[in-house]
Short mmCIF file of C-alpha atoms and ligand atoms in Angstrom, two decimals:
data_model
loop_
_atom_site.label_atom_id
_atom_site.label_comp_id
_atom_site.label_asym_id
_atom_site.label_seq_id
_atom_site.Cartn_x
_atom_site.Cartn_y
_atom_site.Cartn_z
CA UNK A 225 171.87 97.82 54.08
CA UNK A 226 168.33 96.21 55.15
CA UNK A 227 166.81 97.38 57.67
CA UNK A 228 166.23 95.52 60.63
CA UNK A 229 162.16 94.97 61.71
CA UNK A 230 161.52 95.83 65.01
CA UNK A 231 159.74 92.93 66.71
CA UNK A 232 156.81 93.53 69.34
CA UNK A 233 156.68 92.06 72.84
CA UNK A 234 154.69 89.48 72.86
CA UNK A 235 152.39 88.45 75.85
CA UNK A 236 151.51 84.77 76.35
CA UNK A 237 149.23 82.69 78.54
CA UNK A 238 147.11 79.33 78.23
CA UNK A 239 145.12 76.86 80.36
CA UNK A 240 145.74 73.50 81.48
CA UNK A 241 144.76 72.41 77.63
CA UNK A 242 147.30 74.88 75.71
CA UNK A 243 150.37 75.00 78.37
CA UNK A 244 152.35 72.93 75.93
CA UNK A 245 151.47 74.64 72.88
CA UNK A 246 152.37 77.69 74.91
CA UNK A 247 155.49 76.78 75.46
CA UNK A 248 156.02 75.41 72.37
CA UNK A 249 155.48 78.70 70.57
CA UNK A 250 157.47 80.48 73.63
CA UNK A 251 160.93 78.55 72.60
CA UNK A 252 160.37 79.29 68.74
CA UNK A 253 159.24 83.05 68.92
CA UNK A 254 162.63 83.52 71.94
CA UNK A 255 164.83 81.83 68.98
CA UNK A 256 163.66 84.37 66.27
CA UNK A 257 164.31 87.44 68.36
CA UNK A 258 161.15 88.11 70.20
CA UNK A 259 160.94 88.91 73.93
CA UNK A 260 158.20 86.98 75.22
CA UNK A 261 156.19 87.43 78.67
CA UNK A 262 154.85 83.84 79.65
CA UNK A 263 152.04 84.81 81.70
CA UNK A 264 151.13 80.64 82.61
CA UNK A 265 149.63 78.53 83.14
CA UNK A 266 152.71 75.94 83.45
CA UNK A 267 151.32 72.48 84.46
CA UNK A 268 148.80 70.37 82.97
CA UNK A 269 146.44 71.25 86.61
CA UNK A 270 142.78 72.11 86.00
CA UNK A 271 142.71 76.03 85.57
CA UNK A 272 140.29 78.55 84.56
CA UNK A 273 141.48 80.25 81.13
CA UNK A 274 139.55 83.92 82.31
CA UNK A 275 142.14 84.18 85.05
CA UNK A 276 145.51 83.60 82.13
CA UNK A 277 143.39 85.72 79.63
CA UNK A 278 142.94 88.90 82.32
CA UNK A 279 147.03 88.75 82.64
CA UNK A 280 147.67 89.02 78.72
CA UNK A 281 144.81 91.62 78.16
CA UNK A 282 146.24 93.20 81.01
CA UNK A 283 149.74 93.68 79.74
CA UNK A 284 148.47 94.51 76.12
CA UNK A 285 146.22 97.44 77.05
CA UNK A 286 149.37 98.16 79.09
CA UNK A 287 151.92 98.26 76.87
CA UNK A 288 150.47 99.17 73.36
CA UNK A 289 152.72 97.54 70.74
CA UNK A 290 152.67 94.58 72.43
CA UNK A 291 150.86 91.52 70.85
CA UNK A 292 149.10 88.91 72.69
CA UNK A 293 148.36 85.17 72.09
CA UNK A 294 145.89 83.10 74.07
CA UNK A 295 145.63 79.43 73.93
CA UNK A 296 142.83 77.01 75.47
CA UNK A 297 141.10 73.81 73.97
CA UNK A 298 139.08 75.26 71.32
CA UNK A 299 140.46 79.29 71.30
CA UNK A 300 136.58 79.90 72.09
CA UNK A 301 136.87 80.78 75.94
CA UNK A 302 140.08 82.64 75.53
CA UNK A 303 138.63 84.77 72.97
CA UNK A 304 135.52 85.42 74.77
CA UNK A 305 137.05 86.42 78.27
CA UNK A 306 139.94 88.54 76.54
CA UNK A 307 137.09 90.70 73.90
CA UNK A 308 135.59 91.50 77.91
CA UNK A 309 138.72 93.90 78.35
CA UNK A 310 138.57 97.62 77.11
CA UNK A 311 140.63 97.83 74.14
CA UNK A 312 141.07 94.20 73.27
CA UNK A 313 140.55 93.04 69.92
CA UNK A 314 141.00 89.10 70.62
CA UNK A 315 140.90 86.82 67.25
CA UNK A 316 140.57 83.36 67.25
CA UNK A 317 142.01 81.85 63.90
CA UNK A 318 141.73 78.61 62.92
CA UNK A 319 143.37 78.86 59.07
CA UNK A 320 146.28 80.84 57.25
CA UNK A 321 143.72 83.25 55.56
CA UNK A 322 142.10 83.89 58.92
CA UNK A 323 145.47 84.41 60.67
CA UNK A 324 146.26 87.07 58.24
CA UNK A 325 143.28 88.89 58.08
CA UNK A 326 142.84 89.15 61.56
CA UNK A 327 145.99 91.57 61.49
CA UNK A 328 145.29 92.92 57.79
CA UNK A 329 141.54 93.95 58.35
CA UNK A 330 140.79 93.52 62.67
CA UNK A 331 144.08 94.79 63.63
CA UNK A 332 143.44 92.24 66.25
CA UNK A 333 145.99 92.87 69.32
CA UNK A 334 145.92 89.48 70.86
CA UNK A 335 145.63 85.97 68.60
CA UNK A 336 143.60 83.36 70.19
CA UNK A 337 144.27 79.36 69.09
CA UNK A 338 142.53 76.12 69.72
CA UNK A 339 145.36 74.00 71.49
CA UNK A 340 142.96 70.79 70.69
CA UNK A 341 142.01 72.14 67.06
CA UNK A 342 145.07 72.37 65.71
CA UNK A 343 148.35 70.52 65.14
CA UNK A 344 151.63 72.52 66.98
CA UNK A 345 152.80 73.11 63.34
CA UNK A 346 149.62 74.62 62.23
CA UNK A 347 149.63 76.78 65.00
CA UNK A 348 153.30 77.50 64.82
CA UNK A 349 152.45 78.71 61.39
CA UNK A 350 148.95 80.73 62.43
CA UNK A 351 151.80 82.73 65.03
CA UNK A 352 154.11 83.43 62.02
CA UNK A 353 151.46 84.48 59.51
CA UNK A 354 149.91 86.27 62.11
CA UNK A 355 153.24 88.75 63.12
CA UNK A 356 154.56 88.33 59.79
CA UNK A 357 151.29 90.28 58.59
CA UNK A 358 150.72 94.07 58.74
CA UNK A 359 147.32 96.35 59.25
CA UNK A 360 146.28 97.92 56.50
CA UNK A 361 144.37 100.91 57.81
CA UNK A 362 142.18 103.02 55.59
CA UNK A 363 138.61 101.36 55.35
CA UNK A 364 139.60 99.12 58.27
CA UNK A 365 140.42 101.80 60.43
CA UNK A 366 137.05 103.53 60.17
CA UNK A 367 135.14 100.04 61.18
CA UNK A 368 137.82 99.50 64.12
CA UNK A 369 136.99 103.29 64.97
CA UNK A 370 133.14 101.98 65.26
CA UNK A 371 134.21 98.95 67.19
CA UNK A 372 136.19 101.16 70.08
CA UNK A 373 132.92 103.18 70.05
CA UNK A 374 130.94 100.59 71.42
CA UNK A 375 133.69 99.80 73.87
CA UNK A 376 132.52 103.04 76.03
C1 LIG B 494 139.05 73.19 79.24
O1 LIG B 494 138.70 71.85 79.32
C2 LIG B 494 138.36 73.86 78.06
O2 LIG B 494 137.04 74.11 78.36
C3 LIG B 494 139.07 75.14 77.69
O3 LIG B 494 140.40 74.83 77.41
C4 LIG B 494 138.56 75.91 76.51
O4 LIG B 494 138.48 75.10 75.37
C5 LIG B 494 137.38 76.74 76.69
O5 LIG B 494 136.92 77.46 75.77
#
């Protein structure tokens, strides 16, 4: 008998420019299994992305396991506000090799994308690549150990 992966929560917010990517990625992630917090925005009115990326960093840190994604225009502000939060390690991927890596070697806890960068398949993909992919510790570890350091 396989045995069956155990699938993290997954936190979710955007601005005005990523709501419908957000959702988007919502519907496919709660049809493979995943429960999914949507954390907003959900209208296409002006908003600022710190406030959306303070309510997924604030659920991560919470809940550790869970995985957060971020979406605003460019990934860029997301990314920046989020990496402000004590024990966030926000990545903003733009590629498959990137969206890997930032799991394999950051161990990156929330995944930030570019709403206006990318294509909803390419970031549908990004998502998958990103959860499908694992940490893999040892050397990686130590320089994520050096990283929390500065975080005090
Ligand atoms: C909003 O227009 C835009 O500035 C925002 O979505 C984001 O790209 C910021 O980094």
């Amino acid at each position: 008998m396989t045995e069956k992966k155990q699938l993290p929560p997954i936190a979710i917010g955007s601005d005005h420019a990523g709501f419908e990517l957000k959702n988007n990625i919502i519907r496919t992630l709660s049809m493979s299994g995943y429960t999914v917090t949507n954390c907003g925005t959900d209208g296409p009115e002006s908003v600022d992305y710190p406030d959306f990326a303070e309510k997924v960093a604030t659920i991560v840190t919470a809940t550790p396991g869970t995985i957060g994604v971020l979406i605003c225009g460019t990934g860029i502000g997301m990314s920046i506000a989020a990496n402000k939060h004590h024990g966030i390690r926000a990545a903003l991927v733009y590629n498959e090799e990137t969206a890997a890596l930032a799991h394999e070697h950051n161990n990156a806890n929330i995944l930030c994308l570019g709403a206006r960068e990318l294509s909803p398949e390419k970031a549908l993909t990004l998502v998958s690549i990103f959860l499908d992919s694992a940490f893999e510790n040892g050397r990686h570890q130590r320089r994520i150990d050096k990283i929390s350091a500065l975080d005090h």
